[in-house]
């Protein structure tokens, strides 16, 4: 940059960069005017006896000024006792550190500090704590727990709660959140220690969550924590990373076992009803056959009793009738053969038959059918019926 300022007098020898600009205007300072303004300002706050012609303030207002300031401060201090309780809050009023009342939502007043103080916890707000395994590789991680069957698992769970007693929540313990976390972790560790790993990974999680909620609530009620536990939820249950491959294999084997068991149960469900149906059918048929046999036996017994009574009244007639019925029954279902004896002619019994009747003779070995001897003169039957009698069961001779 040039040493001389632009717009100078053109003197090339005057090349001092820190020098005053040639022909520059000096600032004008009016000492008298400044003095008059200071006197006016001093006249406002002073006694007013100066020479200045500024406005003057009455000494009476100067004497009242401290009282006015104190009055305004007192009004602000009294007004500081006004407070508002929100719709989801509850006010706990303390007087010299002692609880004296509970304020509901709305506009309220309390004695100013330091006489009274108000705490406004949000009682309608649902709070949530996430506890247990945090994912850090720490051997003392609180989420690492031991199950009943000797397995180590990393458990991560949440606790959802809300304030039901504001004074207990504020003053029963110095750190309510820490108390809730300790109680919940104690309950979960107890339940995991009494459960098997299968229950934690499968259908037993719901029961464990309900039991953890109940145990945590009982512990908090014992300590007068002033909170209600709404839910405990298992977020993550898994084995440590060091044994994760082996644990995965065991889990796969358990799944295969469950699948095979399900298939076997399905097969049993299809076979057992069929076998039960067949067994029921066999039992029904047996019962029917049993009833049929019993009824037939009862009928035969009744018929025999009737025949016996008739026989006792007239034995001869009953015997002859029984004989005729028996012979009719026998000869109607058998082949009839007539054999010649002692040179007697063949006796022809004209009986209809579905099969041919063979006639044998001792002098001839050839068999002659009944149709071949149709022209045989009938002869008288020389033998008596008694000689051809066939014994019948139940009949007397």
mmCIF file of C-alpha atoms in Angstrom:
data_model
loop_
_atom_site.group_PDB
_atom_site.id
_atom_site.type_symbol
_atom_site.label_atom_id
_atom_site.label_comp_id
_atom_site.label_asym_id
_atom_site.label_seq_id
_atom_site.Cartn_x
_atom_site.Cartn_y
_atom_site.Cartn_z
ATOM 1 C CA UNK A 1 0.000 0.000 0.000
ATOM 2 C CA UNK A 2 1.320 3.547 -0.520
ATOM 3 C CA UNK A 3 2.731 5.259 2.470
ATOM 4 C CA UNK A 4 0.936 8.460 1.694
ATOM 5 C CA UNK A 5 -2.801 8.664 2.308
ATOM 6 C CA UNK A 6 -4.868 9.268 -0.783
ATOM 7 C CA UNK A 7 -6.166 12.772 -1.019
ATOM 8 C CA UNK A 8 -3.121 14.285 0.721
ATOM 9 C CA UNK A 9 -1.192 17.436 -0.107
ATOM 10 C CA UNK A 10 1.019 15.642 -2.581
ATOM 11 C CA UNK A 11 4.172 15.818 -0.475
ATOM 12 C CA UNK A 12 6.114 12.744 -1.375
ATOM 13 C CA UNK A 13 8.526 13.133 1.479
ATOM 14 C CA UNK A 14 5.794 12.876 4.032
ATOM 15 C CA UNK A 15 5.417 9.094 3.833
ATOM 16 C CA UNK A 16 4.710 8.319 7.515
ATOM 17 C CA UNK A 17 1.812 5.817 7.540
ATOM 18 C CA UNK A 18 0.992 6.627 11.192
ATOM 19 C CA UNK A 19 0.974 10.291 10.779
ATOM 20 C CA UNK A 20 -2.138 12.443 10.957
ATOM 21 C CA UNK A 21 -3.907 12.942 7.752
ATOM 22 C CA UNK A 22 -3.041 16.343 6.338
ATOM 23 C CA UNK A 23 -5.744 19.006 6.632
ATOM 24 C CA UNK A 24 -7.947 16.558 8.617
ATOM 25 C CA UNK A 25 -10.733 18.101 10.756
ATOM 26 C CA UNK A 26 -10.269 17.828 14.520
ATOM 27 C CA UNK A 27 -13.200 16.649 16.640
ATOM 28 C CA UNK A 28 -14.987 19.452 18.412
ATOM 29 C CA UNK A 29 -15.461 19.042 22.230
ATOM 30 C CA UNK A 30 -17.750 21.607 23.837
ATOM 31 C CA UNK A 31 -16.733 21.535 27.498
ATOM 32 C CA UNK A 32 -19.356 23.991 28.573
ATOM 33 C CA UNK A 33 -22.193 22.052 27.027
ATOM 34 C CA UNK A 34 -21.056 18.788 28.646
ATOM 35 C CA UNK A 35 -20.810 20.517 32.017
ATOM 36 C CA UNK A 36 -24.328 21.893 31.737
ATOM 37 C CA UNK A 37 -25.737 18.429 30.964
ATOM 38 C CA UNK A 38 -23.975 16.930 33.963
ATOM 39 C CA UNK A 39 -25.362 19.654 36.182
ATOM 40 C CA UNK A 40 -28.870 18.956 34.939
ATOM 41 C CA UNK A 41 -28.444 15.255 35.702
ATOM 42 C CA UNK A 42 -27.062 16.009 39.139
ATOM 43 C CA UNK A 43 -29.959 18.365 39.781
ATOM 44 C CA UNK A 44 -32.450 15.592 39.287
ATOM 45 C CA UNK A 45 -30.909 13.328 41.958
ATOM 46 C CA UNK A 46 -29.297 16.042 44.057
ATOM 47 C CA UNK A 47 -30.647 18.719 46.383
ATOM 48 C CA UNK A 48 -31.647 21.047 43.608
ATOM 49 C CA UNK A 49 -29.497 23.922 44.926
ATOM 50 C CA UNK A 50 -27.109 23.986 42.011
ATOM 51 C CA UNK A 51 -26.823 26.633 39.424
ATOM 52 C CA UNK A 52 -28.202 24.489 36.710
ATOM 53 C CA UNK A 53 -31.584 25.278 35.282
ATOM 54 C CA UNK A 54 -32.696 21.534 35.069
ATOM 55 C CA UNK A 55 -35.945 20.148 36.590
ATOM 56 C CA UNK A 56 -36.064 19.705 40.342
ATOM 57 C CA UNK A 57 -37.622 16.808 42.365
ATOM 58 C CA UNK A 58 -39.384 17.359 45.644
ATOM 59 C CA UNK A 59 -37.643 15.977 48.743
ATOM 60 C CA UNK A 60 -40.969 14.348 49.806
ATOM 61 C CA UNK A 61 -40.891 11.941 46.859
ATOM 62 C CA UNK A 62 -37.284 11.151 47.534
ATOM 63 C CA UNK A 63 -38.192 10.142 51.092
ATOM 64 C CA UNK A 64 -41.100 7.944 49.805
ATOM 65 C CA UNK A 65 -39.031 6.243 47.102
ATOM 66 C CA UNK A 66 -37.590 3.473 49.372
ATOM 67 C CA UNK A 67 -41.053 2.674 50.704
ATOM 68 C CA UNK A 68 -42.445 2.449 47.197
ATOM 69 C CA UNK A 69 -39.660 0.101 46.170
ATOM 70 C CA UNK A 70 -40.203 -2.060 49.259
ATOM 71 C CA UNK A 71 -43.952 -2.112 48.630
ATOM 72 C CA UNK A 72 -43.465 -3.263 45.042
ATOM 73 C CA UNK A 73 -41.081 -5.968 46.173
ATOM 74 C CA UNK A 74 -43.558 -7.148 48.815
ATOM 75 C CA UNK A 75 -46.329 -7.277 46.224
ATOM 76 C CA UNK A 76 -44.132 -9.373 43.939
ATOM 77 C CA UNK A 77 -43.204 -11.623 46.873
ATOM 78 C CA UNK A 78 -46.871 -12.106 47.839
ATOM 79 C CA UNK A 79 -47.844 -12.725 44.211
ATOM 80 C CA UNK A 80 -45.170 -15.434 43.938
ATOM 81 C CA UNK A 81 -47.457 -17.677 45.991
ATOM 82 C CA UNK A 82 -49.838 -18.090 43.044
ATOM 83 C CA UNK A 83 -49.286 -21.365 41.207
ATOM 84 C CA UNK A 84 -51.115 -23.508 38.649
ATOM 85 C CA UNK A 85 -51.514 -27.299 38.819
ATOM 86 C CA UNK A 86 -51.707 -28.872 35.370
ATOM 87 C CA UNK A 87 -54.340 -31.430 34.330
ATOM 88 C CA UNK A 88 -51.849 -34.304 34.590
ATOM 89 C CA UNK A 89 -50.243 -33.035 37.821
ATOM 90 C CA UNK A 90 -50.894 -33.072 41.539
ATOM 91 C CA UNK A 91 -49.561 -30.426 43.907
ATOM 92 C CA UNK A 92 -47.955 -31.388 47.213
ATOM 93 C CA UNK A 93 -47.801 -28.339 49.535
ATOM 94 C CA UNK A 94 -45.084 -28.231 52.192
ATOM 95 C CA UNK A 95 -44.988 -25.744 55.065
ATOM 96 C CA UNK A 96 -41.552 -25.506 56.614
ATOM 97 C CA UNK A 97 -40.815 -28.950 55.135
ATOM 98 C CA UNK A 98 -43.988 -30.645 56.421
ATOM 99 C CA UNK A 99 -46.771 -31.748 54.095
ATOM 100 C CA UNK A 100 -49.946 -29.746 54.720
ATOM 101 C CA UNK A 101 -52.120 -30.499 51.692
ATOM 102 C CA UNK A 102 -52.633 -31.869 48.196
ATOM 103 C CA UNK A 103 -53.693 -29.559 45.356
ATOM 104 C CA UNK A 104 -55.808 -30.742 42.464
ATOM 105 C CA UNK A 105 -55.521 -29.342 38.919
ATOM 106 C CA UNK A 106 -56.332 -25.632 38.737
ATOM 107 C CA UNK A 107 -55.236 -22.245 40.076
ATOM 108 C CA UNK A 108 -54.112 -22.194 43.735
ATOM 109 C CA UNK A 109 -52.288 -20.021 46.243
ATOM 110 C CA UNK A 110 -49.656 -20.839 48.819
ATOM 111 C CA UNK A 111 -47.658 -18.837 51.287
ATOM 112 C CA UNK A 112 -44.605 -17.335 49.607
ATOM 113 C CA UNK A 113 -41.133 -18.725 50.022
ATOM 114 C CA UNK A 114 -39.692 -19.637 52.522
ATOM 115 C CA UNK A 115 -42.925 -20.452 54.344
ATOM 116 C CA UNK A 116 -44.457 -22.911 51.860
ATOM 117 C CA UNK A 117 -43.285 -24.812 48.836
ATOM 118 C CA UNK A 118 -45.120 -26.848 46.189
ATOM 119 C CA UNK A 119 -43.995 -29.926 44.244
ATOM 120 C CA UNK A 120 -45.874 -30.780 41.051
ATOM 121 C CA UNK A 121 -45.274 -34.431 40.045
ATOM 122 C CA UNK A 122 -47.048 -35.681 36.917
ATOM 123 C CA UNK A 123 -49.328 -38.375 38.352
ATOM 124 C CA UNK A 124 -51.230 -39.089 35.114
ATOM 125 C CA UNK A 125 -48.101 -39.708 33.064
ATOM 126 C CA UNK A 126 -47.085 -43.292 32.309
ATOM 127 C CA UNK A 127 -43.370 -43.783 32.946
ATOM 128 C CA UNK A 128 -41.122 -46.522 31.549
ATOM 129 C CA UNK A 129 -37.834 -47.983 32.707
ATOM 130 C CA UNK A 130 -35.703 -50.309 30.568
ATOM 131 C CA UNK A 131 -33.551 -52.591 32.715
ATOM 132 C CA UNK A 132 -31.270 -55.580 32.380
ATOM 133 C CA UNK A 133 -28.839 -56.385 29.601
ATOM 134 C CA UNK A 134 -27.556 -53.285 27.787
ATOM 135 C CA UNK A 135 -25.432 -54.961 25.131
ATOM 136 C CA UNK A 136 -22.091 -54.103 26.757
ATOM 137 C CA UNK A 137 -19.471 -56.820 27.102
ATOM 138 C CA UNK A 138 -19.395 -56.665 30.888
ATOM 139 C CA UNK A 139 -19.144 -59.767 33.068
ATOM 140 C CA UNK A 140 -20.989 -57.913 35.861
ATOM 141 C CA UNK A 141 -23.853 -56.807 33.653
ATOM 142 C CA UNK A 142 -27.108 -56.809 35.678
ATOM 143 C CA UNK A 143 -28.961 -58.487 32.797
ATOM 144 C CA UNK A 144 -26.891 -61.681 32.999
ATOM 145 C CA UNK A 145 -28.942 -64.220 34.978
ATOM 146 C CA UNK A 146 -28.799 -67.943 35.786
ATOM 147 C CA UNK A 147 -31.804 -70.191 35.051
ATOM 148 C CA UNK A 148 -33.008 -73.192 37.044
ATOM 149 C CA UNK A 149 -31.454 -75.663 34.579
ATOM 150 C CA UNK A 150 -28.005 -74.051 34.773
ATOM 151 C CA UNK A 151 -28.084 -71.865 31.647
ATOM 152 C CA UNK A 152 -26.811 -68.291 31.577
ATOM 153 C CA UNK A 153 -29.035 -65.827 29.721
ATOM 154 C CA UNK A 154 -28.967 -62.106 29.034
ATOM 155 C CA UNK A 155 -32.337 -60.633 29.967
ATOM 156 C CA UNK A 156 -33.573 -57.199 28.944
ATOM 157 C CA UNK A 157 -37.001 -56.067 30.162
ATOM 158 C CA UNK A 158 -39.072 -52.934 30.705
ATOM 159 C CA UNK A 159 -41.200 -51.717 33.619
ATOM 160 C CA UNK A 160 -44.151 -49.417 32.975
ATOM 161 C CA UNK A 161 -45.512 -47.577 36.023
ATOM 162 C CA UNK A 162 -47.384 -44.472 37.137
ATOM 163 C CA UNK A 163 -47.578 -42.377 40.312
ATOM 164 C CA UNK A 164 -50.603 -43.065 42.523
ATOM 165 C CA UNK A 165 -49.486 -41.342 45.742
ATOM 166 C CA UNK A 166 -47.519 -38.164 45.089
ATOM 167 C CA UNK A 167 -46.356 -37.595 48.679
ATOM 168 C CA UNK A 168 -45.062 -41.163 49.045
ATOM 169 C CA UNK A 169 -43.372 -40.963 45.672
ATOM 170 C CA UNK A 170 -41.579 -37.727 46.615
ATOM 171 C CA UNK A 171 -40.602 -38.383 50.213
ATOM 172 C CA UNK A 172 -40.524 -42.165 50.832
ATOM 173 C CA UNK A 173 -37.133 -42.436 49.136
ATOM 174 C CA UNK A 174 -34.511 -40.095 47.840
ATOM 175 C CA UNK A 175 -34.456 -41.738 44.391
ATOM 176 C CA UNK A 176 -37.794 -43.350 43.390
ATOM 177 C CA UNK A 177 -36.524 -44.485 39.984
ATOM 178 C CA UNK A 178 -33.608 -46.336 41.524
ATOM 179 C CA UNK A 179 -35.916 -48.034 44.034
ATOM 180 C CA UNK A 180 -38.223 -49.201 41.235
ATOM 181 C CA UNK A 181 -35.294 -50.544 39.210
ATOM 182 C CA UNK A 182 -33.880 -52.441 42.198
ATOM 183 C CA UNK A 183 -37.252 -54.025 43.009
ATOM 184 C CA UNK A 184 -37.916 -54.988 39.381
ATOM 185 C CA UNK A 185 -34.442 -56.501 38.913
ATOM 186 C CA UNK A 186 -34.805 -58.470 42.146
ATOM 187 C CA UNK A 187 -38.175 -59.864 41.065
ATOM 188 C CA UNK A 188 -36.943 -60.771 37.574
ATOM 189 C CA UNK A 189 -33.775 -62.442 38.911
ATOM 190 C CA UNK A 190 -35.864 -64.521 41.314
ATOM 191 C CA UNK A 191 -38.233 -65.677 38.560
ATOM 192 C CA UNK A 192 -35.451 -66.466 36.097
ATOM 193 C CA UNK A 193 -33.697 -68.501 38.797
ATOM 194 C CA UNK A 194 -36.866 -70.565 39.299
ATOM 195 C CA UNK A 195 -37.601 -71.056 35.577
ATOM 196 C CA UNK A 196 -36.094 -73.148 32.834
ATOM 197 C CA UNK A 197 -34.697 -71.637 29.698
ATOM 198 C CA UNK A 198 -37.475 -73.189 27.595
ATOM 199 C CA UNK A 199 -40.064 -71.252 29.581
ATOM 200 C CA UNK A 200 -38.162 -68.006 29.003
ATOM 201 C CA UNK A 201 -37.918 -68.550 25.257
ATOM 202 C CA UNK A 202 -41.350 -70.010 24.492
ATOM 203 C CA UNK A 203 -44.857 -69.871 25.914
ATOM 204 C CA UNK A 204 -43.800 -69.343 29.545
ATOM 205 C CA UNK A 205 -42.868 -65.683 29.039
ATOM 206 C CA UNK A 206 -46.382 -64.408 29.665
ATOM 207 C CA UNK A 207 -46.628 -66.092 33.056
ATOM 208 C CA UNK A 208 -43.161 -64.827 34.035
ATOM 209 C CA UNK A 209 -44.119 -61.255 33.108
ATOM 210 C CA UNK A 210 -47.282 -61.392 35.209
ATOM 211 C CA UNK A 211 -45.449 -62.853 38.204
ATOM 212 C CA UNK A 212 -42.678 -60.226 37.885
ATOM 213 C CA UNK A 213 -45.290 -57.467 37.880
ATOM 214 C CA UNK A 214 -46.954 -58.849 41.011
ATOM 215 C CA UNK A 215 -43.687 -59.346 42.937
ATOM 216 C CA UNK A 216 -42.423 -55.867 41.993
ATOM 217 C CA UNK A 217 -45.702 -54.300 43.100
ATOM 218 C CA UNK A 218 -45.571 -56.100 46.447
ATOM 219 C CA UNK A 219 -42.015 -54.888 47.078
ATOM 220 C CA UNK A 220 -42.884 -51.292 46.195
ATOM 221 C CA UNK A 221 -45.964 -51.390 48.434
ATOM 222 C CA UNK A 222 -43.762 -52.591 51.286
ATOM 223 C CA UNK A 223 -41.491 -49.556 50.807
ATOM 224 C CA UNK A 224 -44.437 -47.126 50.337
ATOM 225 C CA UNK A 225 -43.111 -46.015 46.973
ATOM 226 C CA UNK A 226 -46.463 -44.565 45.906
ATOM 227 C CA UNK A 227 -46.392 -46.086 42.386
ATOM 228 C CA UNK A 228 -48.432 -48.721 40.550
ATOM 229 C CA UNK A 229 -46.711 -51.113 38.146
ATOM 230 C CA UNK A 230 -48.873 -51.439 35.030
ATOM 231 C CA UNK A 231 -46.787 -53.963 33.091
ATOM 232 C CA UNK A 232 -43.486 -55.818 32.971
ATOM 233 C CA UNK A 233 -42.397 -56.945 29.515
ATOM 234 C CA UNK A 234 -39.510 -59.170 28.474
ATOM 235 C CA UNK A 235 -37.798 -57.428 25.571
ATOM 236 C CA UNK A 236 -34.846 -59.726 24.960
ATOM 237 C CA UNK A 237 -33.857 -63.159 26.254
ATOM 238 C CA UNK A 238 -30.797 -64.735 24.645
ATOM 239 C CA UNK A 239 -27.677 -66.603 25.540
ATOM 240 C CA UNK A 240 -24.286 -64.897 25.908
ATOM 241 C CA UNK A 241 -22.317 -64.402 22.703
ATOM 242 C CA UNK A 242 -19.612 -66.873 23.772
ATOM 243 C CA UNK A 243 -22.051 -69.804 23.742
ATOM 244 C CA UNK A 244 -24.379 -68.510 21.046
ATOM 245 C CA UNK A 245 -23.532 -71.204 18.406
ATOM 246 C CA UNK A 246 -24.055 -74.082 20.843
ATOM 247 C CA UNK A 247 -27.204 -72.498 22.138
ATOM 248 C CA UNK A 248 -28.527 -72.154 18.575
ATOM 249 C CA UNK A 249 -27.910 -75.861 17.947
ATOM 250 C CA UNK A 250 -29.734 -76.807 21.133
ATOM 251 C CA UNK A 251 -32.638 -74.562 20.183
ATOM 252 C CA UNK A 252 -32.807 -76.144 16.721
ATOM 253 C CA UNK A 253 -32.820 -79.627 18.251
ATOM 254 C CA UNK A 254 -35.637 -78.622 20.584
ATOM 255 C CA UNK A 255 -37.618 -77.280 17.654
ATOM 256 C CA UNK A 256 -37.130 -80.557 15.758
ATOM 257 C CA UNK A 257 -38.261 -82.465 18.820
ATOM 258 C CA UNK A 258 -41.359 -80.320 19.132
ATOM 259 C CA UNK A 259 -42.132 -80.777 15.440
ATOM 260 C CA UNK A 260 -41.783 -84.568 15.697
ATOM 261 C CA UNK A 261 -43.952 -84.556 18.792
ATOM 262 C CA UNK A 262 -46.590 -82.521 17.004
ATOM 263 C CA UNK A 263 -46.595 -84.919 14.058
ATOM 264 C CA UNK A 264 -46.913 -87.899 16.409
ATOM 265 C CA UNK A 265 -49.766 -86.243 18.227
ATOM 266 C CA UNK A 266 -51.488 -85.528 14.915
ATOM 267 C CA UNK A 267 -51.108 -89.175 13.877
ATOM 268 C CA UNK A 268 -52.397 -90.333 17.242
ATOM 269 C CA UNK A 269 -55.321 -87.966 16.916
ATOM 270 C CA UNK A 270 -56.237 -89.566 13.580
ATOM 271 C CA UNK A 271 -55.719 -93.212 14.639
ATOM 272 C CA UNK A 272 -57.160 -93.239 18.132
ATOM 273 C CA UNK A 273 -60.645 -91.991 17.169
ATOM 274 C CA UNK A 274 -60.791 -94.585 14.390
ATOM 275 C CA UNK A 275 -59.813 -97.378 16.809
ATOM 276 C CA UNK A 276 -62.315 -96.130 19.343
ATOM 277 C CA UNK A 277 -65.029 -96.166 16.670
ATOM 278 C CA UNK A 278 -64.194 -99.716 15.646
ATOM 279 C CA UNK A 279 -64.141 -100.822 19.274
ATOM 280 C CA UNK A 280 -67.497 -99.171 19.868
ATOM 281 C CA UNK A 281 -68.934 -100.919 16.791
ATOM 282 C CA UNK A 282 -67.638 -104.287 18.000
ATOM 283 C CA UNK A 283 -69.098 -103.706 21.434
ATOM 284 C CA UNK A 284 -72.436 -102.722 19.903
ATOM 285 C CA UNK A 285 -72.495 -105.839 17.697
ATOM 286 C CA UNK A 286 -71.601 -108.023 20.648
ATOM 287 C CA UNK A 287 -74.351 -106.483 22.707
ATOM 288 C CA UNK A 288 -76.812 -107.079 19.865
ATOM 289 C CA UNK A 289 -75.727 -110.704 19.486
ATOM 290 C CA UNK A 290 -75.924 -111.193 23.219
ATOM 291 C CA UNK A 291 -79.457 -109.797 23.302
ATOM 292 C CA UNK A 292 -80.424 -111.977 20.313
ATOM 293 C CA UNK A 293 -79.106 -115.132 21.968
ATOM 294 C CA UNK A 294 -80.764 -114.284 25.255
ATOM 295 C CA UNK A 295 -84.089 -113.597 23.542
ATOM 296 C CA UNK A 296 -83.859 -116.850 21.541
ATOM 297 C CA UNK A 297 -83.040 -118.814 24.690
ATOM 298 C CA UNK A 298 -85.937 -117.222 26.489
ATOM 299 C CA UNK A 299 -88.222 -118.095 23.551
ATOM 300 C CA UNK A 300 -87.024 -121.716 23.457
ATOM 301 C CA UNK A 301 -87.444 -121.982 27.198
ATOM 302 C CA UNK A 302 -90.975 -120.615 27.026
ATOM 303 C CA UNK A 303 -91.869 -122.934 24.117
ATOM 304 C CA UNK A 304 -90.444 -125.949 25.940
ATOM 305 C CA UNK A 305 -92.413 -125.008 29.034
ATOM 306 C CA UNK A 306 -95.631 -124.844 26.984
ATOM 307 C CA UNK A 307 -94.902 -128.237 25.345
ATOM 308 C CA UNK A 308 -94.143 -129.742 28.732
ATOM 309 C CA UNK A 309 -97.413 -128.541 30.155
ATOM 310 C CA UNK A 310 -99.311 -129.931 27.143
ATOM 311 C CA UNK A 311 -97.399 -133.220 27.362
ATOM 312 C CA UNK A 312 -98.255 -133.592 31.020
ATOM 313 C CA UNK A 313 -101.916 -133.249 30.112
ATOM 314 C CA UNK A 314 -101.914 -135.621 27.092
ATOM 315 C CA UNK A 315 -98.598 -137.446 26.546
ATOM 316 C CA UNK A 316 -99.695 -139.641 23.595
ATOM 317 C CA UNK A 317 -101.055 -136.924 21.376
ATOM 318 C CA UNK A 318 -98.125 -134.644 22.053
ATOM 319 C CA UNK A 319 -95.627 -137.421 21.323
ATOM 320 C CA UNK A 320 -97.254 -138.302 17.999
ATOM 321 C CA UNK A 321 -97.392 -134.660 16.982
ATOM 322 C CA UNK A 322 -93.820 -134.133 17.938
ATOM 323 C CA UNK A 323 -92.816 -137.159 15.938
ATOM 324 C CA UNK A 324 -94.655 -135.991 12.836
ATOM 325 C CA UNK A 325 -93.177 -132.508 13.058
ATOM 326 C CA UNK A 326 -89.704 -133.912 13.541
ATOM 327 C CA UNK A 327 -89.958 -136.290 10.595
ATOM 328 C CA UNK A 328 -91.338 -133.536 8.423
ATOM 329 C CA UNK A 329 -88.475 -131.305 9.349
ATOM 330 C CA UNK A 330 -85.860 -133.996 8.740
ATOM 331 C CA UNK A 331 -87.221 -135.481 5.501
ATOM 332 C CA UNK A 332 -87.814 -132.096 3.938
ATOM 333 C CA UNK A 333 -84.095 -131.270 3.981
ATOM 334 C CA UNK A 334 -82.503 -134.678 3.157
ATOM 335 C CA UNK A 335 -82.392 -137.164 0.271
ATOM 336 C CA UNK A 336 -84.947 -139.997 0.492
ATOM 337 C CA UNK A 337 -83.689 -143.548 -0.200
ATOM 338 C CA UNK A 338 -85.955 -146.647 -0.178
ATOM 339 C CA UNK A 339 -84.234 -150.054 0.091
ATOM 340 C CA UNK A 340 -85.957 -153.296 -0.845
ATOM 341 C CA UNK A 341 -85.857 -155.957 1.888
ATOM 342 C CA UNK A 342 -86.628 -159.693 1.668
ATOM 343 C CA UNK A 343 -88.075 -159.606 -1.792
ATOM 344 C CA UNK A 344 -90.637 -156.994 -0.955
ATOM 345 C CA UNK A 345 -91.528 -154.542 -3.663
ATOM 346 C CA UNK A 346 -90.101 -151.004 -3.564
ATOM 347 C CA UNK A 347 -92.242 -148.701 -1.503
ATOM 348 C CA UNK A 348 -93.058 -145.564 -3.391
ATOM 349 C CA UNK A 349 -93.486 -142.463 -1.277
ATOM 350 C CA UNK A 350 -94.785 -139.681 -3.403
ATOM 351 C CA UNK A 351 -92.902 -136.703 -1.885
ATOM 352 C CA UNK A 352 -91.871 -133.665 -3.848
ATOM 353 C CA UNK A 353 -88.140 -133.131 -3.759
ATOM 354 C CA UNK A 354 -85.766 -130.695 -5.404
ATOM 355 C CA UNK A 355 -83.110 -133.399 -5.856
ATOM 356 C CA UNK A 356 -83.556 -136.805 -7.556
ATOM 357 C CA UNK A 357 -84.351 -139.735 -5.259
ATOM 358 C CA UNK A 358 -82.050 -142.743 -5.692
ATOM 359 C CA UNK A 359 -83.524 -146.272 -5.311
ATOM 360 C CA UNK A 360 -81.122 -149.046 -4.473
ATOM 361 C CA UNK A 361 -81.793 -152.768 -4.610
ATOM 362 C CA UNK A 362 -79.680 -155.490 -3.080
ATOM 363 C CA UNK A 363 -79.954 -157.541 -6.268
ATOM 364 C CA UNK A 364 -78.838 -154.797 -8.542
ATOM 365 C CA UNK A 365 -75.935 -152.444 -8.052
ATOM 366 C CA UNK A 366 -77.372 -149.822 -10.384
ATOM 367 C CA UNK A 367 -79.133 -146.848 -8.876
ATOM 368 C CA UNK A 368 -82.521 -146.005 -10.196
ATOM 369 C CA UNK A 369 -83.857 -142.470 -9.809
ATOM 370 C CA UNK A 370 -87.342 -141.687 -8.529
ATOM 371 C CA UNK A 371 -88.433 -140.550 -11.996
ATOM 372 C CA UNK A 372 -87.512 -143.951 -13.433
ATOM 373 C CA UNK A 373 -89.841 -145.857 -11.075
ATOM 374 C CA UNK A 374 -92.925 -143.729 -11.592
ATOM 375 C CA UNK A 375 -95.031 -146.813 -12.667
ATOM 376 C CA UNK A 376 -94.721 -148.860 -9.509
ATOM 377 C CA UNK A 377 -97.960 -149.951 -7.960
ATOM 378 C CA UNK A 378 -98.336 -148.730 -4.456
ATOM 379 C CA UNK A 379 -98.353 -151.309 -1.739
ATOM 380 C CA UNK A 380 -99.387 -151.177 1.809
ATOM 381 C CA UNK A 381 -96.872 -150.150 4.362
ATOM 382 C CA UNK A 382 -96.228 -153.275 6.443
ATOM 383 C CA UNK A 383 -93.994 -151.639 9.011
ATOM 384 C CA UNK A 384 -95.531 -149.650 11.791
ATOM 385 C CA UNK A 385 -94.668 -146.044 12.370
ATOM 386 C CA UNK A 386 -93.260 -146.920 15.724
ATOM 387 C CA UNK A 387 -90.534 -148.957 14.049
ATOM 388 C CA UNK A 388 -89.387 -145.862 12.066
ATOM 389 C CA UNK A 389 -89.587 -143.490 15.005
ATOM 390 C CA UNK A 390 -86.648 -141.173 15.385
ATOM 391 C CA UNK A 391 -85.868 -140.054 18.896
ATOM 392 C CA UNK A 392 -86.379 -136.327 19.473
ATOM 393 C CA UNK A 393 -84.741 -134.372 22.255
ATOM 394 C CA UNK A 394 -87.196 -133.658 24.999
ATOM 395 C CA UNK A 395 -89.730 -136.317 23.940
ATOM 396 C CA UNK A 396 -90.434 -139.364 25.982
ATOM 397 C CA UNK A 397 -90.548 -142.828 24.314
#
